[in-house]
Structure formats: structure tokens, C-alpha cells
Tab-separated table of C-alpha atoms and ligand atoms in Angstrom:
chain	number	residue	atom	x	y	z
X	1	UNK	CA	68.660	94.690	100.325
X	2	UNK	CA	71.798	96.769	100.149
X	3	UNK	CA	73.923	96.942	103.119
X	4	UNK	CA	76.011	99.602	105.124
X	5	UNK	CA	79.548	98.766	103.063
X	6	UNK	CA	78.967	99.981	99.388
X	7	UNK	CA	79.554	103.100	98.904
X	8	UNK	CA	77.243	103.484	95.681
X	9	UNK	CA	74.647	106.413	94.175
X	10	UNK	CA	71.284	105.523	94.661
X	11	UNK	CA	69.692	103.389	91.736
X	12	UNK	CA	73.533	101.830	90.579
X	13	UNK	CA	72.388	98.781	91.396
X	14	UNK	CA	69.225	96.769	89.858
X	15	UNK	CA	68.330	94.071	92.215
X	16	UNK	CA	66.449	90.402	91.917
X	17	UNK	CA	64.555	88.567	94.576
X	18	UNK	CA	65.142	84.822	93.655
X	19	UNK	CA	63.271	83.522	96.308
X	20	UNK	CA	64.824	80.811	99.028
X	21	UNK	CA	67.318	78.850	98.350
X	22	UNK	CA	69.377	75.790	100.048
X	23	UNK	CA	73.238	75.676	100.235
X	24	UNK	CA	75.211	72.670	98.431
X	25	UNK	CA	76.360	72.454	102.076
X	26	UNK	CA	72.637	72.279	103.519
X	27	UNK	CA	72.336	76.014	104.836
X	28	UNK	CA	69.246	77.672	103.877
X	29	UNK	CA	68.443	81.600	103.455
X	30	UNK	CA	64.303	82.084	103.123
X	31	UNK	CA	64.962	84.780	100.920
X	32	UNK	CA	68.116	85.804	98.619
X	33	UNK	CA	68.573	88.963	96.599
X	34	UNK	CA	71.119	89.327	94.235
X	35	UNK	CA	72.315	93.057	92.951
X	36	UNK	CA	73.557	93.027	89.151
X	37	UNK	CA	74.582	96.353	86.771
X	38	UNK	CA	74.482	95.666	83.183
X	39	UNK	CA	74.844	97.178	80.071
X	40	UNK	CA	73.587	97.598	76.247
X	41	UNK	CA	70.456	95.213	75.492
X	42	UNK	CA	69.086	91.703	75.912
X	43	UNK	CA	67.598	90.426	72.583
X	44	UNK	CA	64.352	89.399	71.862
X	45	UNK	CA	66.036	85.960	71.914
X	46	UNK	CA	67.707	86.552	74.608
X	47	UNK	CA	70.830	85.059	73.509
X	48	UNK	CA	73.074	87.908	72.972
X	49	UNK	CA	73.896	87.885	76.881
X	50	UNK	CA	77.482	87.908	78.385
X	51	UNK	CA	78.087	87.489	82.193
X	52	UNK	CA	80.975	89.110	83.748
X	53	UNK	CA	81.872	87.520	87.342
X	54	UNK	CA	84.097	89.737	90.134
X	55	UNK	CA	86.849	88.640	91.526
X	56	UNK	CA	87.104	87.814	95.455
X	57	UNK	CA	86.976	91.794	96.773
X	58	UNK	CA	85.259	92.896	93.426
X	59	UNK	CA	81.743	93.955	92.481
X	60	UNK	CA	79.299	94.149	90.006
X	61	UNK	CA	80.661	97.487	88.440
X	62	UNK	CA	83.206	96.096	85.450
X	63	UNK	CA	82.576	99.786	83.835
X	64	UNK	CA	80.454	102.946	84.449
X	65	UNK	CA	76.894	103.161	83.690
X	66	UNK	CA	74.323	105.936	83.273
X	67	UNK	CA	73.571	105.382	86.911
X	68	UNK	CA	77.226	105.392	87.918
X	69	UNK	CA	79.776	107.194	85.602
X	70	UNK	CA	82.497	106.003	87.663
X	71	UNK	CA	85.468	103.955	86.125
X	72	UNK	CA	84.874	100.277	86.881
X	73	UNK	CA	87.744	97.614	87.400
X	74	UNK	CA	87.400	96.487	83.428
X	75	UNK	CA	86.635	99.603	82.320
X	76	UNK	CA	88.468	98.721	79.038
X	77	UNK	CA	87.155	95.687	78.054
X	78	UNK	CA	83.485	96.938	78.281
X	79	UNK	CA	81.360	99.752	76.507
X	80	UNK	CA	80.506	100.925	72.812
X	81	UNK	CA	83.078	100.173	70.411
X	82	UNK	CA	84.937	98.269	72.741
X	83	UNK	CA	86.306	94.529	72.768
X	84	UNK	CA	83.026	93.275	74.458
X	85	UNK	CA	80.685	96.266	72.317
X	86	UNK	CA	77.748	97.234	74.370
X	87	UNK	CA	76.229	98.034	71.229
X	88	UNK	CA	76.031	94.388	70.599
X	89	UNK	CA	76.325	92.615	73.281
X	90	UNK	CA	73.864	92.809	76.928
X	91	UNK	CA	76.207	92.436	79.922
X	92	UNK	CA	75.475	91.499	83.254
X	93	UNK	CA	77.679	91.621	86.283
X	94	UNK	CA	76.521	90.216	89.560
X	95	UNK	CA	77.332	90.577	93.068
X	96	UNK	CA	78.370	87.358	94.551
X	97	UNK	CA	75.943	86.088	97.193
X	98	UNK	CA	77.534	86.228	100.381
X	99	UNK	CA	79.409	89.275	99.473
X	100	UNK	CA	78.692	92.747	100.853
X	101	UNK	CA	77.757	94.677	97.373
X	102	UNK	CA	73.921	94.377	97.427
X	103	UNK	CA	73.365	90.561	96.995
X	104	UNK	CA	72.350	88.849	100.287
X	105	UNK	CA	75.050	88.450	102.245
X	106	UNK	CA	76.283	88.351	106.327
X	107	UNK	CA	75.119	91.601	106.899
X	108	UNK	CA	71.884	90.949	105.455
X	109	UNK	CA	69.129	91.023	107.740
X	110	UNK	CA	67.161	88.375	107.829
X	111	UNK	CA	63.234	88.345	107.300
X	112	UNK	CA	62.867	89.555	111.537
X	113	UNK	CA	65.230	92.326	110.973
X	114	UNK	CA	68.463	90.748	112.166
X	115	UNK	CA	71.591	90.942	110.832
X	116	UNK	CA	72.672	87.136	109.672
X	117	UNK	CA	76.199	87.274	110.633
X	118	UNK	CA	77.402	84.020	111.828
X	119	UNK	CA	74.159	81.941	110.696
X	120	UNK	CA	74.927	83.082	107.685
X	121	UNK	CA	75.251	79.672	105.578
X	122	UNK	CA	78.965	78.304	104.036
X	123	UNK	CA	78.487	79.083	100.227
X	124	UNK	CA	79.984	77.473	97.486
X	125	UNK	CA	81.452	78.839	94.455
X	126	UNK	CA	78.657	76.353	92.603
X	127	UNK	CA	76.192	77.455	94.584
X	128	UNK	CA	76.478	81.159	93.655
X	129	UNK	CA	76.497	80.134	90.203
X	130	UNK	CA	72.855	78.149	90.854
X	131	UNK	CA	71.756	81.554	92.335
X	132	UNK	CA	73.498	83.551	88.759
X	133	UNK	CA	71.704	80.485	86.832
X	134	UNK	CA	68.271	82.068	88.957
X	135	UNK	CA	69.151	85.479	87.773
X	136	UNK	CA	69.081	84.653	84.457
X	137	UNK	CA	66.340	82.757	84.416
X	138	UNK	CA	64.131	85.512	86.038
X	139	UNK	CA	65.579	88.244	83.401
X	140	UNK	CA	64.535	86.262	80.512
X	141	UNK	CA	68.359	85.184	79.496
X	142	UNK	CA	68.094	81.728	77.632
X	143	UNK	CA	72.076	81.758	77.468
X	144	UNK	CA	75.088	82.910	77.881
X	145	UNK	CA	77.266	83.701	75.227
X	146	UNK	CA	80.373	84.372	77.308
X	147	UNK	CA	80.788	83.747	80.997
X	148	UNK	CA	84.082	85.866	81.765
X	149	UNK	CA	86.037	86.232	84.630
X	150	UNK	CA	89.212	86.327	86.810
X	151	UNK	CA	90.848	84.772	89.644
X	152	UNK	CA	87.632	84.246	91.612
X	153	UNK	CA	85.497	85.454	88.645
X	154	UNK	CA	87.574	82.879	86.020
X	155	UNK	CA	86.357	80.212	89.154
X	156	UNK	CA	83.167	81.213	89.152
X	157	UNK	CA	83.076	81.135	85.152
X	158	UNK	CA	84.660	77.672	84.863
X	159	UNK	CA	81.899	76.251	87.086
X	160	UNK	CA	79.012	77.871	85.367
X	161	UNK	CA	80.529	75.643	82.151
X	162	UNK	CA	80.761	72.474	84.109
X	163	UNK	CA	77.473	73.555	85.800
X	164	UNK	CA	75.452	74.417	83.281
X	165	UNK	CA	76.659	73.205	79.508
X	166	UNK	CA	73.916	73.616	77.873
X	167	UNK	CA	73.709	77.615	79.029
X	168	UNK	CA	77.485	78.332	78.241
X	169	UNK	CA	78.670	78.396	74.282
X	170	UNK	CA	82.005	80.395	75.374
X	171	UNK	CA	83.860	80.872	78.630
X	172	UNK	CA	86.727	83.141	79.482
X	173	UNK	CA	89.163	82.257	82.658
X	174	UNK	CA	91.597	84.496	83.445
X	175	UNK	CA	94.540	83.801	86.458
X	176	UNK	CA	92.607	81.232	87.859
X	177	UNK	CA	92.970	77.031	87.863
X	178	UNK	CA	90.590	74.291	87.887
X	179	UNK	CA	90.764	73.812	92.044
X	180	UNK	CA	91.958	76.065	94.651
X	181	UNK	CA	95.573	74.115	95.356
X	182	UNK	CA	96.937	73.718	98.594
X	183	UNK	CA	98.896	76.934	98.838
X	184	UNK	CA	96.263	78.927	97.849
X	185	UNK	CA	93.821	77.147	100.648
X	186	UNK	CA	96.921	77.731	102.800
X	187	UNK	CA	96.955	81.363	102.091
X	188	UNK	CA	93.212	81.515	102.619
X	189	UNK	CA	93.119	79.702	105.967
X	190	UNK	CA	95.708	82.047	107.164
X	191	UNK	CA	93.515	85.513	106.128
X	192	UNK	CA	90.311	83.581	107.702
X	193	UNK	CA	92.032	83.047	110.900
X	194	UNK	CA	93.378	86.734	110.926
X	195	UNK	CA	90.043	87.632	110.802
X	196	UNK	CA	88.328	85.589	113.170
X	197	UNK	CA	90.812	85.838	115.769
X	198	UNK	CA	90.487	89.851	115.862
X	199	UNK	CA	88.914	90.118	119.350
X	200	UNK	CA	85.926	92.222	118.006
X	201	UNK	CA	84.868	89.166	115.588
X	202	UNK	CA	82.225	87.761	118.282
X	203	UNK	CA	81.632	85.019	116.105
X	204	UNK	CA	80.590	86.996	113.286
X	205	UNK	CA	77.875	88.860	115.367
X	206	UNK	CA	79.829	92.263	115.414
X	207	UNK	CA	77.095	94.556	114.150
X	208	UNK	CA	75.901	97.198	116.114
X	209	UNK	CA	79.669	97.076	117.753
X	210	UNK	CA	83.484	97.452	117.168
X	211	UNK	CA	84.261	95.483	113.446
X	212	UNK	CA	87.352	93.054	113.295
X	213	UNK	CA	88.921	95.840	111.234
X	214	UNK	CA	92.269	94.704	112.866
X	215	UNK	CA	91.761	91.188	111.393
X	216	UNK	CA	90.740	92.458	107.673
X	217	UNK	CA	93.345	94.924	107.733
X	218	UNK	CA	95.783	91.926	108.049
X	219	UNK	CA	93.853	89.187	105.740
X	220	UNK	CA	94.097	91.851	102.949
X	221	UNK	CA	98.176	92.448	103.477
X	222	UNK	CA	98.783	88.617	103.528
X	223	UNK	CA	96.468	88.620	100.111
X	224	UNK	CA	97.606	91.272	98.776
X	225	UNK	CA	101.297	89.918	98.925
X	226	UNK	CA	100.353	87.243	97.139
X	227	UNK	CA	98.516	89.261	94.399
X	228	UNK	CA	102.413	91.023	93.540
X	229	UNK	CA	105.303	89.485	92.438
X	230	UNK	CA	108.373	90.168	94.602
X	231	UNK	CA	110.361	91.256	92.070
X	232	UNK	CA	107.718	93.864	91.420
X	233	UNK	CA	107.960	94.979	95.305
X	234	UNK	CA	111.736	95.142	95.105
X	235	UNK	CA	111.890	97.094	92.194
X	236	UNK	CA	109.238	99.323	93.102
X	237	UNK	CA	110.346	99.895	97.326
X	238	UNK	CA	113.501	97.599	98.130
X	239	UNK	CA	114.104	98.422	101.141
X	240	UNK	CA	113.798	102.465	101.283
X	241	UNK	CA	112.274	103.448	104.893
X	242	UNK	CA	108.966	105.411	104.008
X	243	UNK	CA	109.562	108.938	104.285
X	244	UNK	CA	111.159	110.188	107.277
X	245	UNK	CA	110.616	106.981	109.035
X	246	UNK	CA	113.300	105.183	110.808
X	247	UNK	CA	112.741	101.109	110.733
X	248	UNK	CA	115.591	100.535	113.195
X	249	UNK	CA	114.062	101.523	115.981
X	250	UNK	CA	115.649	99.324	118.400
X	251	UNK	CA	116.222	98.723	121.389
X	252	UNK	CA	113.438	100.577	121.849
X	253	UNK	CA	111.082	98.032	120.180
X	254	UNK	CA	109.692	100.286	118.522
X	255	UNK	CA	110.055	101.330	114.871
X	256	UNK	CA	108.670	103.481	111.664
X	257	UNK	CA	108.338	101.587	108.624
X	258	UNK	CA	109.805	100.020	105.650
X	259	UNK	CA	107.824	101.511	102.641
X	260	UNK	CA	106.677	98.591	101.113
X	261	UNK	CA	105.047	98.408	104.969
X	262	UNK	CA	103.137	101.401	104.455
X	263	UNK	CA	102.037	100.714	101.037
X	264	UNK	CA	100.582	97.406	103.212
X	265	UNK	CA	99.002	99.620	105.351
X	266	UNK	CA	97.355	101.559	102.967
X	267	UNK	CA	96.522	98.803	100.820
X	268	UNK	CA	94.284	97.188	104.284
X	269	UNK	CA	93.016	100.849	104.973
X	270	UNK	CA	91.533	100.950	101.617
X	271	UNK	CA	89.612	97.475	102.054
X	272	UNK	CA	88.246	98.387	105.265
X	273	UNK	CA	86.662	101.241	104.080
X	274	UNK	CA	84.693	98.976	101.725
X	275	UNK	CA	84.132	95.955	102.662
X	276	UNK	CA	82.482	93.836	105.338
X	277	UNK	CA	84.402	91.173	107.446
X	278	UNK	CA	82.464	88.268	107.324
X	279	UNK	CA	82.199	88.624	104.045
X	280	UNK	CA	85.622	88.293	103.134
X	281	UNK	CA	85.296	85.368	105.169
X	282	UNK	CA	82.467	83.968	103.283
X	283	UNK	CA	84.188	84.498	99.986
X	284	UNK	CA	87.617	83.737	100.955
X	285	UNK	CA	86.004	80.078	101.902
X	286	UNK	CA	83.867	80.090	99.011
X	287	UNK	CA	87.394	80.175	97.000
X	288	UNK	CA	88.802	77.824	98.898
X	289	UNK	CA	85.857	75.260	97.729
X	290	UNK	CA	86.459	76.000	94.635
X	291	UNK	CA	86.741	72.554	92.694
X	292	UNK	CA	85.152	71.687	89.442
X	293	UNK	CA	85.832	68.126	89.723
X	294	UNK	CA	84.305	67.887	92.727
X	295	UNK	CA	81.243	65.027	92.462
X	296	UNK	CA	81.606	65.010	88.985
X	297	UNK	CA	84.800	62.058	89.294
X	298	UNK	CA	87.492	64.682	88.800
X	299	UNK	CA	88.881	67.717	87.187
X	300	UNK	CA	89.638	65.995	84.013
X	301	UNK	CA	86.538	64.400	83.900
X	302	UNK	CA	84.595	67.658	84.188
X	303	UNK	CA	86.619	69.614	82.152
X	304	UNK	CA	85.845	67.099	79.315
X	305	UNK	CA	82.406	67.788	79.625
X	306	UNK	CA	82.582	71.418	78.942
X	307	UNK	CA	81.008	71.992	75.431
X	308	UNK	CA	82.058	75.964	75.464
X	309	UNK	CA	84.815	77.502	73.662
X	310	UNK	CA	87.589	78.490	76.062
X	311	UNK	CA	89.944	81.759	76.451
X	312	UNK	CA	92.183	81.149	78.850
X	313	UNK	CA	94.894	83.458	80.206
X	314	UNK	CA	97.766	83.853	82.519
X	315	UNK	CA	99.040	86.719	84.121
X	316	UNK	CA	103.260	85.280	83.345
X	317	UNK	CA	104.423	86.495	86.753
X	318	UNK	CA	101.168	85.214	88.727
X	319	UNK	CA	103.049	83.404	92.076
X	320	UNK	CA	99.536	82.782	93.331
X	321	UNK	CA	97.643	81.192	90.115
X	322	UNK	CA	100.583	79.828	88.154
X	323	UNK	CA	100.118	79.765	84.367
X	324	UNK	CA	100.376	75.622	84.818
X	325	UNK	CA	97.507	75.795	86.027
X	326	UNK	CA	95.274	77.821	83.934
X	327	UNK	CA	97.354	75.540	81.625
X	328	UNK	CA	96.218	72.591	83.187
X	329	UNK	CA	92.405	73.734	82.142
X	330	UNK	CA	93.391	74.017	78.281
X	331	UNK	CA	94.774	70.712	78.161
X	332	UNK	CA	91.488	68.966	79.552
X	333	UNK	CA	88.824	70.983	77.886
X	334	UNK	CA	88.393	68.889	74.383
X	335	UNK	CA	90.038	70.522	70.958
X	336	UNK	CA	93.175	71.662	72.057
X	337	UNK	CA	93.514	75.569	73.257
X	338	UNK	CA	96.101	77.849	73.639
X	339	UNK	CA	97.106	80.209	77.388
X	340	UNK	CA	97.253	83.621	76.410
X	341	UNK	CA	100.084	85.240	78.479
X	342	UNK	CA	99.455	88.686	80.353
X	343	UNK	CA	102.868	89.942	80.194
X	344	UNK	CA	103.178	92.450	83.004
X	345	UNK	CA	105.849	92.387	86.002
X	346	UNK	CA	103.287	92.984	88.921
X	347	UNK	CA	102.078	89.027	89.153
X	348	UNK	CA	98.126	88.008	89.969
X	349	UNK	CA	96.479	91.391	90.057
X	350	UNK	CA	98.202	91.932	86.047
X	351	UNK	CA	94.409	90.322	85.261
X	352	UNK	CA	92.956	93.587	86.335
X	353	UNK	CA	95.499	96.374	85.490
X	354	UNK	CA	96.900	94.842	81.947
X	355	UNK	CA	93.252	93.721	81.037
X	356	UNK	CA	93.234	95.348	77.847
X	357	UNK	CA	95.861	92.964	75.920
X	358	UNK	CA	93.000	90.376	76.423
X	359	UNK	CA	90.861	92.678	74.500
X	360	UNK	CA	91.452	91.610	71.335
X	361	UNK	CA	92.392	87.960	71.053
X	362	UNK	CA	89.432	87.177	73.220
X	363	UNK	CA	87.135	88.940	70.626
X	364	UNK	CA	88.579	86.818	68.113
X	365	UNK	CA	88.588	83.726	69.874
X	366	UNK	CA	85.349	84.176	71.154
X	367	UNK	CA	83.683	86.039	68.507
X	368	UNK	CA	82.535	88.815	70.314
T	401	LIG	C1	88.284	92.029	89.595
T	401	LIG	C2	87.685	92.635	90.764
T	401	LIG	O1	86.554	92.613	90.828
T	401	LIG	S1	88.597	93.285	91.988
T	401	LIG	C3	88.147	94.963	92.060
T	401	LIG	C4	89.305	95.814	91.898
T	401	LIG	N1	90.209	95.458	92.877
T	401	LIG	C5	90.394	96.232	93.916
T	401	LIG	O2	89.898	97.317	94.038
T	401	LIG	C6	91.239	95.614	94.879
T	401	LIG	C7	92.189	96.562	95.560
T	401	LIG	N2	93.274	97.037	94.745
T	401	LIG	C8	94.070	96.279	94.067
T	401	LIG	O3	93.965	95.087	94.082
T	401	LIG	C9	95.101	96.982	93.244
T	401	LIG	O4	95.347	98.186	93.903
T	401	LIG	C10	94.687	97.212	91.806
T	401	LIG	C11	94.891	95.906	91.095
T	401	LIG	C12	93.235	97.617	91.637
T	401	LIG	C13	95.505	98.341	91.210
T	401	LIG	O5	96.841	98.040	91.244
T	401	LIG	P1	97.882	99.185	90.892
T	401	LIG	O6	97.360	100.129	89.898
T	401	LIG	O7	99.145	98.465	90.557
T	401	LIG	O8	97.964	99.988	92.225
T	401	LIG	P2	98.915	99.682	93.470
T	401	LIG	O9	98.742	98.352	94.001
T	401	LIG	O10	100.272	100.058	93.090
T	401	LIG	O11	98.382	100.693	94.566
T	401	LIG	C14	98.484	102.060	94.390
T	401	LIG	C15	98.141	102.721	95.713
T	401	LIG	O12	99.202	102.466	96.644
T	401	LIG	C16	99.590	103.715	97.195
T	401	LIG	N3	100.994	103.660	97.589
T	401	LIG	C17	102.071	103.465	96.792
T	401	LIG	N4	103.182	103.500	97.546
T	401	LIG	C18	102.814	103.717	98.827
T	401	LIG	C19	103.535	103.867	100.057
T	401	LIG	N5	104.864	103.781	100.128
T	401	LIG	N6	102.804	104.077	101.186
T	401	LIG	C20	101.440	104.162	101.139
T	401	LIG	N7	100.732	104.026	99.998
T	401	LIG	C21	101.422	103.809	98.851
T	401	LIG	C22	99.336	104.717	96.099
T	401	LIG	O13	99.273	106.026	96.625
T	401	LIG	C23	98.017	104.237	95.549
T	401	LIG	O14	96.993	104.673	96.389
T	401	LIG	P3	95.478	104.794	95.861
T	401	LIG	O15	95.100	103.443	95.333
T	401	LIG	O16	94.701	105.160	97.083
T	401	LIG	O17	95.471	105.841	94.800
T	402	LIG	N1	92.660	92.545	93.838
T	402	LIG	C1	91.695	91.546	93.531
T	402	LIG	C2	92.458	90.294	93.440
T	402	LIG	C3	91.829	89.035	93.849
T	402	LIG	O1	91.975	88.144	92.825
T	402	LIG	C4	90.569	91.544	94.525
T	402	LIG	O2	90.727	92.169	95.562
T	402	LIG	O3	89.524	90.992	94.269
């Protein structure tokens, strides 16, 4: 069922009951739903599918549909006559399970009307590709073509290849490695604390009251930091107060802001607006698991085993998913493969706002 946090017209969102499902970690759900969008046609082979995963705050709208002419967050790369042609190609994007855009998540409510909030179980980046691999099965989708996606999406497309070879003939990872390193499990504990330590998280049993808006508002500045590059944020507000604001307050403790403060600020205000706590919690952890070597003897060792065709890019000033490591992938998956470089000066989030000069040398690559 679809929650309180998307803000969507009604019918934007299809939705498929996969029935119950067990965690890699042992948690169980008796019932999971997970919302997709898609676009153009499924074959009567069914193997002219692409899948399109969202990154760690995204959702299942990469580009506008009939139901929902709004400009998705790919809106480039996706539609008639466009690198991935809808005329051609049948896309599907789903929401991530835990996540608060229509797939069963924390603020599901579970089958006596309850919200799940902190039962909710620890989900793995695999297991929400078991529950895509469910998807597609009920849909009629034999395989996948292309399995795309960045940051969290390029995770989440790396381990359907591992995952599920046989299913997978290309896969596309943008700004995203092979395992979540230590600084970016780092950054992630330190946005999970923020959030559970905002006195209105109760555990994760804060509906019906107060949300840990104070929490989320300061996970998403630490994140979004790292999704910038700082010479991006020095070029952009060096150290200009924002507006009429004085930041020397003192002594009087207290201060206006620096404007690369406020752009903070509004940066959290937006996220709050959209998007559930213990979700972000959920997901941010789900990231953090993120390991494709894990039980299968190693990165190397499971990158070898991919039989897809990579594309593999970098955004060049990424300070939070270095090109090494999306670098790192090419070298292990058999054949040889080159990083295509995202040149733009604004570091991680370059995946999403210079999409389009992946356009074309992933259609070639990948013959879409
Ligand atoms: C792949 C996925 O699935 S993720 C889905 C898409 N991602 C998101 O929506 C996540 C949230 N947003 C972002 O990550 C980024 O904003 C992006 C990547 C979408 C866009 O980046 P950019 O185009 O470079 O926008 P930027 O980060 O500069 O933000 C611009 C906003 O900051 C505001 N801003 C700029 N300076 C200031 C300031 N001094 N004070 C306050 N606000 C400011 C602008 O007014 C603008 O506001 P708006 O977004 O409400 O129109
Ligand atoms: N801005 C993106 C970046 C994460 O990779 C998001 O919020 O999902």
C-alpha cells in the first residue's frame, strides 16, 4: 500500500503483491508490495525489458508517464527517440522495499493495521533485488536486457548481475563501487545516528506523533556534503553571508548564516517534505551492506562471475564514490572495459544532473 510521504497523482504508481518474504538477515514481512512505473512495451518474449534502479532518496519515476507528466530524475535518458527508446525498449523502475515510495516499507502497516516502524526487518541491498527478481517474475519478464543504475541504483544493479547471471545480458553502474568502503559506512553511521538520536525517533515508532524531522534534516546535510565537491561549494558560495545575514554574531552566541548554510537548510527542508525517517534509515543501512563479494569468496571472485556486458561510469569529481572504484569493477569483470568519465565540477550527484553524456556511449556499448 502507498504511504503518507509520496506526494504522487492517483494511479502513478502500478503496484505488485509478491507475497511473504524472509530477509537475508532472517526478518520476515507476511506480505510485501512493491510499486514500479514503466514505460513502452514488454514483448511477447519478454526479453526486451530494461530495469532502472533509484538511487538512495530516489523513486521509481526516472521520467514522466501518461499517469504523471512530471519531469523525472533521468528524464533524458528515457522516452521515444531517446538513448534508452521507449519505442523499443519496456522499462521498469521500482521502488526499493523498505523505502517510503509505495513498496512496503516502515510505514507500512502491517496485516492488523499497524504501522511496522521499528519491527520493520534490516534489508539488504540483495535482498531487494530477490524481491525485483519477484517482480519480474510475476510480470512475465524472462530477462533483463539492461539493469541500470547509480550510486545506490549502480549497487543495486551490480548485485542483480552477481545475483542473478543468467537474468542479466548487460548492466550499467554509474558512481558506485563494488562494496560500500569504510568512509562511506562512516558517513552512513553518522546520518543513522543523527536520526535516531532526534528525541522524537521513539525507536522508530513515531507515527501518529512528532517525526525525527530534526534528525533527517541533519542526515541529509551531512549526505548531501558528500554528494558536492568542495570546490563546487567554494566556487558557487565561498564564504558570502546569505542575504542580509550576519554570521558573526558573537558574543552573543548567536548568529545568521553562511550561505552555503542556508542552501543546507534548504537542501534538509526539501527531504523532509518527502521522505520518511526510518526509511532513510533502512536504506542508508541497506547501502552500507552493500557488498557483492559477500558469501560468494570476494569481490573479485564475484565480479568474475558476471556474464553481462558492463558500462561503467564515474562522475571525475565524485569525493564520495571515487572513480578507483567504479574502476576497480572494470578491472574484475572478465574482457577488459573501459570507465566512462562524467566530467562535471559538482562531484557524486554529476550522475543525476550530467546524465545525458552517458546517453550515447551507453547505447553503443550496450546496444540499446
Ligand atoms: C537518482 C535518484 O533517484 S535521486 C532523485 C533525485 N534526487 C533528489 O531529488 C535528491 C535531492 N536533490 C539533489 O540531490 C540535487 O538537488 C539534484 C542532484 C537533484 C539537483 O542538483 P542541482 O541541480 O545541482 O541543484 P542544487 O543542489 O544546486 O540545488 C538547487 C536548490 O538549492 C537552492 N539554493 C541555492 N542556493 C541557496 C541558498 N543560498 N539558500 C537556500 N537555497 C539555495 C535553489 O534555490 C534550488 O532550490 P530548489 O531545488 O527548491 O529549486
Ligand atoms: N541525491 C541522490 C544522491 C544519492 O546518491 C539521492 O538523494 O538519492
Amino acid at each position: 500500500m502507498l504511504n503518507d510521504f509520496g506526494d504522487r497523482p492517483a494511479g502513478a504508481l502500478n503496484t505488485a503483491d509478491v507475497g511473504a518474504y524472509t530477509f537475508e538477515t532472517g526478518g520476515q514481512l507476511p506480505e510485501v508490495t512493491i510499486a514500479y512505473e514503466t514505460w513502452g512495451t514488454l514483448n511477447e518474449d519478454g526479453n526486451n525489458a530494461i530495469l532502472v534502479a533509484h538511487a538512495l532518496t530516489g523513486d521509481s519515476h526516472v521520467a514522466a508517464t501518461p499517469a504523471d507528466p512530471s519531469i523525472g530524475w533521468w528524464e533524458g535518458l528515457l522516452g521515444p527517440g531517446r538513448p534508452i527508446d521507449t519505442q523499443r525498449w519496456f522499462v521498469i523502475a521500482p521502488a526499493m522495499v523498505g523505502g517510503c515510495y509505495g513498496s512496503t516499507g516502515p510505514a507500512s502497516l502491517d496485516p492488523e493495521g499497524n504501522p511496522y516502524g521499528s519491527r520493520f526487518p534490516f534489508v539488504t541491498i540483495r535482498d531487494s533485488v530477490h524481491l525485483e527478481a519477484q517482480l519480474a517474475q510475476a510480470l512475465g519478464i524472462q530477462r533483463f536486457h539492461t539493469v541500470i543504475g547509480g550510486s545506490m541504483g549502480g549497487a543495486r544493479a551490480l548485485e542483480w548481475a552477481a545475483t542473478y547471471p543468467e537474468m542479466v545480458d548487460g548492466v550499467a553502474v554509474f558512481a558506485c563501487g563494488a562494496a560500500s568502503t569504510a568512509e562511506q559506512i562512516a558517513f552512513g553511521q553518522a546520518q543513522v545516528l543523527a536520526v535516531e538520536n532526534d528525541p522524537h525517533f521513539a525507536g522508530g515508532d513515531y507515527y501518529g506523533g512528532p517525526a525525527p524531522h530534526s534528525g533527517l534534516g541533519l542526515a541529509r546535510r551531512i549526505a548531501h556534503i558528500t554528494y558536492r565537491a568542495e570546490a563546487e561549494l567554494g566556487a558557487r558560495f565561498g564564504r558570502a553571508p546569505q542575504g542580509a545575514e550576519d554570521p558573526f554574531g558573537w558574543p552573543e552566541r548567536r548568529r545568521g548564516r553562511y550561505q552555503v548554510e542556508s542552501y543546507l537548510d534548504h537542501q534538509a527542508e526539501k527531504l523532509l517534505k518527502r521522505f520518511d525517517p526510518n526509511s532513510y534509515v533502512v536504506l542508508s543501512e541497506a547501502l552500507m551492506s552493500h557488498d557483492v563479494g559477500r558469501g560468494r569468496g570476494g569481490v573479485a571472485e564475484a565480479l568474475a562471475g558476471v556474464t553481462a556486458v558492463p558500462f561503467l561510469a564515474a562522475v571525475e569529481t565524485d569525493r564520495l564514490y571515487f572513480p578507483e572504484q567504479s574502476q576497480q569493477i572494470a578491472d574484475a569483470i572478465p574482457g577488459g572495459h573501459p570507465v566512462h568519465t562524467i566530467h562535471s565540477p559538482i562531484g557524486h550527484d554529476g550522475f543525476l544532473t550530467s546524465a545525458e553524456q552517458l546517453g550515447e556511449p551507453m547505447r553503443a556499448t550496450l546496444r540499446l
